[in-house]
Amino acid sequence: RAKAKGRATYQFFESSLAETAYADIVLEDELAQGLTRNEFELFFQPQVEATTGQLSGAEALLRWRHPKRGLLSPDAFIFVAERHRLMLPLGEWVLREAAATARRWREQGLTQGHGAMRIAVNLSRMQFNLEGFADTVKRVLADSGAKGQWLELELTERMLIDDITHAPATLAQLRQLGLTVSVDDFGTGYTSLAHLTELPLDKLKIDQGFVVRLPDDVGAQAITRAIVQMAVGLGLTVTAEGVRTVAQWQLLASWGCQQFQGELVGVPMSASEFETWVRAR
Ligand code: C2E
Ligand code: MG
Ligand code: MG
Ligand code: MG
């Protein structure tokens, strides 16, 4: 019997499912360590105004300087952080780092003559759905001496739908603190624009999956143009993400898209690279 059981156990651990689970546990452990060892870093990708060319802001994109595997992008670890609730302390670290950076840039005079230059922070569902999220933001602002006007929060459509009872009040609180609220990756979820009109929002970010198919793809053209025109009609600012070519920029701008983010403007950069980039403008 012992032998049979031993074999069963062995087979269990041999399965790829078990391997994945094990890799997740290792990653979870490393993530927690990484947080205490300061291995996380924010990269910044510029966003510019179509009409003036001024910097409207920069999106903060999380990176992990893993001691063995080098610089990791969020796609390599965020899903594990979310599953194990590590996303809460990690997400709060991102907020604090963004607030501290926004303040430092103002102290250094980096933002002078460069438009609003807000730092946009991506939120995870877990963070936003947590009771008292707006209070957390308020505390972070107070601790870091940053103004709400210096920050923007990016939410996904999913987060707004899943939390339909709390979302409107939380969004209103955040905007009262001066923050800009935007919907990220718009067009990929299930929200209708009609639904969005009931929420206090400032901005829509067009998903790069549509932008990348411009200017030639007729389907992407129809969808993107409709989203831009309706959003503008509703008084929302529209940012296109993943803009790689002048042709994409021109087409989007002709429909009324006001802000651009993507390789054409600038790739995500470390804080010091970004600061050099801004000074050179
Ligand atoms: P996102 O919020 O949609 O961010 C845009 C992603 O597209 C970034 O990838 C950015 O580097 C990439 N991108 C933008 N323009 C271009 C372009 O022109 N060409 C190419 N090739 N890529 C472009 P990244 O940094 O790998 O982030 C992936 C996703 O991870 C983000 O998608 C966001 O959902 C999530 N994420 C990033 N930072 C955080 C964070 O601090 N917290 C949370 N919860 N999620 C984050
Ligand atoms: Mg984003
Ligand atoms: Mg996006
Ligand atoms: Mg995305």
Short mmCIF file of C-alpha atoms and ligand atoms in Angstrom, two decimals:
data_model
loop_
_atom_site.label_atom_id
_atom_site.label_comp_id
_atom_site.label_asym_id
_atom_site.label_seq_id
_atom_site.Cartn_x
_atom_site.Cartn_y
_atom_site.Cartn_z
CA ARG A 1 0.00 0.00 0.00
CA ALA A 2 2.80 2.34 0.92
CA LYS A 3 4.38 1.69 -2.44
CA ALA A 4 1.18 2.46 -4.32
CA LYS A 5 0.69 5.65 -2.39
CA GLY A 6 4.28 6.66 -3.04
CA ARG A 7 3.81 6.22 -6.74
CA ALA A 8 0.60 8.25 -6.69
CA THR A 9 2.39 11.09 -4.92
CA TYR A 10 5.24 10.94 -7.37
CA GLN A 11 2.84 11.10 -10.29
CA PHE A 12 1.11 14.05 -8.74
CA PHE A 13 4.28 16.06 -8.49
CA GLU A 14 5.28 15.05 -11.97
CA SER A 15 2.20 16.55 -13.53
CA SER A 16 2.61 19.94 -15.12
CA LEU A 17 -0.22 21.27 -12.98
CA ALA A 18 1.81 20.54 -9.86
CA GLU A 19 4.89 22.08 -11.43
CA THR A 20 2.97 25.23 -12.15
CA ALA A 21 1.63 25.33 -8.61
CA TYR A 22 5.14 24.85 -7.26
CA ALA A 23 6.56 27.59 -9.50
CA ASP A 24 3.80 29.88 -8.23
CA ILE A 25 4.72 29.19 -4.61
CA VAL A 26 8.36 29.97 -5.31
CA LEU A 27 7.38 33.15 -7.15
CA GLU A 28 5.05 34.19 -4.34
CA ASP A 29 7.90 33.79 -1.87
CA GLU A 30 10.29 35.76 -4.06
CA LEU A 31 7.72 38.51 -4.56
CA ALA A 32 7.32 39.01 -0.82
CA GLN A 33 11.11 39.09 -0.44
CA GLY A 34 11.45 41.41 -3.39
CA LEU A 35 9.13 43.88 -1.72
CA THR A 36 11.16 43.98 1.50
CA ARG A 37 14.42 44.04 -0.48
CA ASN A 38 13.34 46.95 -2.64
CA GLU A 39 13.62 45.10 -5.93
CA PHE A 40 10.64 46.85 -7.51
CA GLU A 41 10.90 49.93 -9.64
CA LEU A 42 8.63 52.18 -11.67
CA PHE A 43 9.31 52.87 -15.33
CA PHE A 44 7.65 55.85 -16.99
CA GLN A 45 6.16 56.11 -20.45
CA PRO A 46 5.38 59.64 -21.68
CA GLN A 47 1.94 60.83 -22.80
CA VAL A 48 1.62 63.96 -24.93
CA GLU A 49 -1.13 66.37 -25.96
CA ALA A 50 -2.01 66.19 -29.64
CA THR A 51 -2.45 69.93 -30.13
CA THR A 52 0.37 71.42 -28.06
CA GLY A 53 2.83 68.54 -27.96
CA GLN A 54 3.16 69.17 -24.21
CA LEU A 55 3.55 66.36 -21.73
CA SER A 56 0.19 65.57 -20.20
CA GLY A 57 1.76 62.89 -18.09
CA ALA A 58 3.56 59.60 -17.79
CA GLU A 59 2.21 56.14 -17.09
CA ALA A 60 3.98 54.39 -14.22
CA LEU A 61 4.74 50.81 -15.26
CA LEU A 62 5.89 48.34 -12.66
CA ARG A 63 9.18 46.47 -13.11
CA TRP A 64 10.90 43.90 -10.92
CA ARG A 65 14.69 43.70 -10.83
CA HIS A 66 14.78 40.01 -10.06
CA PRO A 67 18.13 39.00 -8.57
CA LYS A 68 18.50 36.02 -10.95
CA ARG A 69 16.14 36.63 -13.85
CA GLY A 70 16.84 40.30 -14.50
CA LEU A 71 14.29 42.97 -15.30
CA LEU A 72 10.77 41.52 -15.33
CA SER A 73 7.62 43.02 -16.79
CA PRO A 74 4.29 42.85 -14.93
CA ASP A 75 2.95 40.08 -17.16
CA ALA A 76 5.54 37.76 -15.58
CA PHE A 77 4.43 38.22 -11.99
CA ILE A 78 1.27 40.30 -11.49
CA PHE A 79 -1.06 37.30 -11.82
CA VAL A 80 0.67 35.54 -8.95
CA ALA A 81 0.68 38.68 -6.81
CA GLU A 82 -3.07 38.98 -7.39
CA ARG A 83 -3.79 35.38 -6.51
CA HIS A 84 -1.95 35.61 -3.22
CA ARG A 85 -3.15 39.03 -2.12
CA LEU A 86 0.41 40.36 -2.34
CA MET A 87 -1.04 42.80 -4.83
CA LEU A 88 -2.33 44.89 -1.94
CA PRO A 89 1.06 45.79 -0.40
CA LEU A 90 2.65 45.85 -3.87
CA GLY A 91 -0.08 48.11 -5.21
CA GLU A 92 0.29 50.44 -2.27
CA TRP A 93 4.05 50.54 -2.86
CA VAL A 94 3.35 51.62 -6.47
CA LEU A 95 1.04 54.40 -5.27
CA ARG A 96 3.57 55.64 -2.72
CA GLU A 97 6.44 55.53 -5.21
CA ALA A 98 4.36 57.40 -7.81
CA ALA A 99 3.34 60.07 -5.28
CA ALA A 100 6.95 60.49 -4.08
CA THR A 101 8.18 60.74 -7.68
CA ALA A 102 5.52 63.31 -8.60
CA ARG A 103 6.65 65.42 -5.67
CA ARG A 104 10.35 65.02 -6.47
CA TRP A 105 9.77 66.13 -10.07
CA ARG A 106 8.10 69.29 -8.83
CA GLU A 107 10.84 69.99 -6.32
CA GLN A 108 13.42 69.56 -9.09
CA GLY A 109 11.47 71.86 -11.38
CA LEU A 110 11.26 69.07 -13.94
CA THR A 111 7.58 69.65 -14.62
CA GLN A 112 7.97 73.37 -15.35
CA GLY A 113 6.74 74.30 -18.80
CA HIS A 114 5.69 70.75 -19.51
CA GLY A 115 1.93 70.68 -19.07
CA ALA A 116 0.05 68.80 -16.36
CA MET A 117 2.56 65.95 -16.18
CA ARG A 118 0.45 63.70 -14.03
CA ILE A 119 1.71 60.24 -13.15
CA ALA A 120 -0.83 57.58 -14.10
CA VAL A 121 -0.97 54.54 -11.82
CA ASN A 122 -2.50 51.21 -12.82
CA LEU A 123 -4.76 49.69 -10.19
CA SER A 124 -5.56 46.05 -9.72
CA ARG A 125 -9.08 44.91 -9.09
CA MET A 126 -8.16 43.75 -5.59
CA GLN A 127 -6.98 47.22 -4.60
CA PHE A 128 -9.94 49.10 -5.99
CA ASN A 129 -12.54 46.73 -4.57
CA LEU A 130 -11.13 46.92 -1.08
CA GLU A 131 -13.31 48.87 1.32
CA GLY A 132 -11.73 52.22 2.07
CA PHE A 133 -9.51 52.43 -1.02
CA ALA A 134 -10.06 56.19 -1.32
CA ASP A 135 -8.89 56.57 2.29
CA THR A 136 -5.71 54.69 1.43
CA VAL A 137 -5.08 57.13 -1.41
CA LYS A 138 -5.76 60.06 0.90
CA ARG A 139 -3.26 58.70 3.43
CA VAL A 140 -0.61 58.11 0.76
CA LEU A 141 -1.02 61.70 -0.46
CA ALA A 142 -0.74 63.10 3.05
CA ASP A 143 2.32 60.95 3.88
CA SER A 144 4.19 61.88 0.71
CA GLY A 145 3.18 65.53 0.51
CA ALA A 146 1.79 65.04 -2.99
CA LYS A 147 -1.32 66.64 -4.45
CA GLY A 148 -4.14 64.58 -5.88
CA GLN A 149 -3.83 66.69 -9.05
CA TRP A 150 -0.43 65.15 -9.71
CA LEU A 151 -1.84 61.64 -10.03
CA GLU A 152 -4.15 59.72 -12.30
CA LEU A 153 -5.61 56.28 -11.66
CA GLU A 154 -6.18 53.73 -14.42
CA LEU A 155 -8.96 51.22 -13.93
CA THR A 156 -10.22 48.55 -16.27
CA GLU A 157 -13.78 48.10 -17.45
CA ARG A 158 -13.93 44.81 -15.55
CA MET A 159 -13.20 46.57 -12.27
CA LEU A 160 -16.01 49.02 -12.84
CA ILE A 161 -18.53 46.30 -13.72
CA ASP A 162 -17.58 43.95 -10.90
CA ASP A 163 -17.92 46.65 -8.30
CA ILE A 164 -20.98 48.39 -9.60
CA THR A 165 -22.32 49.17 -6.12
CA HIS A 166 -19.14 50.72 -4.71
CA ALA A 167 -17.50 52.08 -7.85
CA PRO A 168 -19.48 55.34 -8.26
CA ALA A 169 -18.90 56.48 -4.66
CA THR A 170 -15.22 55.49 -4.68
CA LEU A 171 -14.63 57.27 -7.99
CA ALA A 172 -16.37 60.39 -6.67
CA GLN A 173 -14.16 60.37 -3.56
CA LEU A 174 -11.02 59.99 -5.65
CA ARG A 175 -11.98 62.88 -7.89
CA GLN A 176 -12.74 64.98 -4.85
CA LEU A 177 -9.12 64.39 -3.84
CA GLY A 178 -8.15 65.88 -7.21
CA LEU A 179 -7.18 62.69 -8.98
CA THR A 180 -7.96 62.02 -12.62
CA VAL A 181 -9.76 58.74 -13.24
CA SER A 182 -9.32 56.89 -16.51
CA VAL A 183 -10.54 53.63 -18.01
CA ASP A 184 -7.66 51.57 -19.37
CA ASP A 185 -7.73 49.22 -22.38
CA PHE A 186 -11.13 50.52 -23.41
CA GLY A 187 -12.91 48.45 -26.01
CA THR A 188 -11.70 45.07 -24.78
CA GLY A 189 -14.31 44.61 -22.05
CA TYR A 190 -18.04 44.59 -22.02
CA THR A 191 -18.87 48.09 -20.92
CA SER A 192 -21.04 50.17 -23.13
CA LEU A 193 -20.38 53.86 -23.34
CA ALA A 194 -23.93 54.37 -22.09
CA HIS A 195 -23.00 52.55 -18.91
CA LEU A 196 -19.93 54.72 -18.49
CA THR A 197 -21.97 57.91 -18.56
CA GLU A 198 -23.35 56.94 -15.16
CA LEU A 199 -19.86 56.91 -13.66
CA PRO A 200 -17.75 59.92 -12.71
CA LEU A 201 -14.83 59.44 -15.12
CA ASP A 202 -12.35 61.75 -16.83
CA LYS A 203 -10.66 59.73 -19.50
CA LEU A 204 -10.72 56.69 -21.76
CA LYS A 205 -7.60 54.95 -23.00
CA ILE A 206 -8.12 53.20 -26.33
CA ASP A 207 -6.63 49.74 -26.19
CA GLN A 208 -3.49 49.28 -28.24
CA GLY A 209 -5.01 46.18 -29.80
CA PHE A 210 -7.13 48.55 -31.91
CA VAL A 211 -4.43 51.16 -32.44
CA VAL A 212 -1.93 48.64 -33.76
CA ARG A 213 -4.38 47.69 -36.56
CA LEU A 214 -4.59 51.28 -37.78
CA PRO A 215 -4.52 52.90 -40.26
CA ASP A 216 -5.43 50.09 -42.71
CA ASP A 217 -7.81 47.73 -40.90
CA VAL A 218 -11.36 48.86 -41.70
CA GLY A 219 -12.87 47.12 -38.67
CA ALA A 220 -10.44 48.72 -36.24
CA GLN A 221 -11.07 52.05 -37.94
CA ALA A 222 -14.84 51.83 -37.44
CA ILE A 223 -14.62 50.79 -33.79
CA THR A 224 -11.91 53.25 -32.85
CA ARG A 225 -13.55 56.18 -34.58
CA ALA A 226 -16.88 55.41 -32.88
CA ILE A 227 -15.26 55.18 -29.45
CA VAL A 228 -13.29 58.40 -29.88
CA GLN A 229 -16.20 60.41 -31.20
CA MET A 230 -18.68 59.22 -28.60
CA ALA A 231 -16.21 59.66 -25.73
CA VAL A 232 -15.40 63.19 -26.85
CA GLY A 233 -19.12 63.89 -27.14
CA LEU A 234 -19.54 62.73 -23.54
CA GLY A 235 -16.85 65.16 -22.42
CA LEU A 236 -14.20 62.53 -21.76
CA THR A 237 -10.56 62.93 -22.71
CA VAL A 238 -9.31 60.19 -25.04
CA THR A 239 -5.78 58.79 -24.94
CA ALA A 240 -4.56 56.37 -27.58
CA GLU A 241 -2.08 53.82 -26.34
CA GLY A 242 0.49 51.87 -28.31
CA VAL A 243 0.85 54.52 -31.02
CA ARG A 244 3.76 53.48 -33.21
CA THR A 245 3.40 55.41 -36.46
CA VAL A 246 2.69 58.94 -37.67
CA ALA A 247 -0.17 57.57 -39.79
CA GLN A 248 -1.85 56.17 -36.65
CA TRP A 249 -1.38 59.48 -34.83
CA GLN A 250 -2.84 61.51 -37.71
CA LEU A 251 -5.89 59.32 -38.14
CA LEU A 252 -6.67 59.26 -34.42
CA ALA A 253 -6.12 63.02 -34.11
CA SER A 254 -8.47 63.65 -37.04
CA TRP A 255 -11.24 61.88 -35.09
CA GLY A 256 -10.62 64.00 -31.98
CA CYS A 257 -8.22 61.89 -29.92
CA GLN A 258 -6.38 64.34 -27.62
CA GLN A 259 -3.51 62.40 -26.07
CA PHE A 260 -0.96 59.94 -27.33
CA GLN A 261 1.18 57.29 -25.71
CA GLY A 262 3.39 54.76 -27.45
CA GLU A 263 6.73 54.07 -29.10
CA LEU A 264 6.27 57.02 -31.47
CA VAL A 265 6.42 59.34 -28.46
CA GLY A 266 8.63 57.33 -26.15
CA VAL A 267 9.10 53.84 -24.70
CA PRO A 268 8.84 53.12 -20.96
CA MET A 269 12.01 54.43 -19.27
CA SER A 270 13.56 54.20 -15.82
CA ALA A 271 12.99 57.31 -13.69
CA SER A 272 16.44 58.73 -14.43
CA GLU A 273 16.17 57.98 -18.16
CA PHE A 274 12.76 59.63 -18.20
CA GLU A 275 14.09 62.72 -16.40
CA THR A 276 16.90 63.03 -18.96
CA TRP A 277 14.36 62.58 -21.75
CA VAL A 278 12.15 65.37 -20.38
CA ARG A 279 15.08 67.77 -19.93
CA ALA A 280 16.15 67.20 -23.53
CA ARG A 281 12.75 68.28 -24.87
P1 C2E B 1 -1.32 48.77 -19.62
O1 C2E B 1 -1.73 49.51 -18.42
O2 C2E B 1 -2.29 48.70 -20.75
O3 C2E B 1 0.06 49.43 -20.05
C1 C2E B 1 0.48 49.59 -21.36
C2 C2E B 1 1.44 48.48 -21.77
O4 C2E B 1 1.67 48.60 -23.15
C3 C2E B 1 2.80 48.59 -21.10
O5 C2E B 1 3.34 47.28 -20.98
C4 C2E B 1 3.57 49.40 -22.13
O6 C2E B 1 4.96 49.19 -22.05
C5 C2E B 1 3.02 48.83 -23.40
N1 C2E B 1 3.12 49.78 -24.52
C6 C2E B 1 2.63 51.04 -24.59
N2 C2E B 1 2.89 51.59 -25.80
C7 C2E B 1 3.56 50.65 -26.52
C8 C2E B 1 4.08 50.61 -27.86
O7 C2E B 1 3.99 51.56 -28.63
N3 C2E B 1 4.68 49.45 -28.26
C9 C2E B 1 4.79 48.37 -27.42
N4 C2E B 1 5.41 47.27 -27.87
N5 C2E B 1 4.31 48.37 -26.15
C10 C2E B 1 3.69 49.51 -25.72
P2 C2E B 1 3.92 46.73 -19.59
O8 C2E B 1 4.75 47.78 -18.94
O9 C2E B 1 4.54 45.41 -19.88
O10 C2E B 1 2.64 46.53 -18.70
C11 C2E B 1 1.70 45.53 -19.00
C12 C2E B 1 0.49 45.64 -18.13
O11 C2E B 1 0.78 45.37 -16.76
C13 C2E B 1 -0.13 47.04 -18.10
O12 C2E B 1 -0.93 47.25 -19.24
C14 C2E B 1 -0.93 46.99 -16.83
O13 C2E B 1 -2.19 46.38 -17.04
C15 C2E B 1 -0.10 46.09 -15.94
N6 C2E B 1 0.66 46.92 -14.97
C16 C2E B 1 1.79 47.65 -15.16
N7 C2E B 1 2.18 48.27 -14.03
C17 C2E B 1 1.24 47.96 -13.10
C18 C2E B 1 1.06 48.32 -11.71
O14 C2E B 1 1.82 49.08 -11.12
N8 C2E B 1 -0.02 47.78 -11.09
C19 C2E B 1 -0.92 46.96 -11.72
N9 C2E B 1 -1.95 46.47 -11.02
N10 C2E B 1 -0.78 46.61 -13.01
C20 C2E B 1 0.28 47.11 -13.68
MG MG B 2 -2.40 51.28 -18.01
MG MG B 3 -3.67 50.03 -21.41
MG MG B 4 -2.91 46.50 -21.45
#
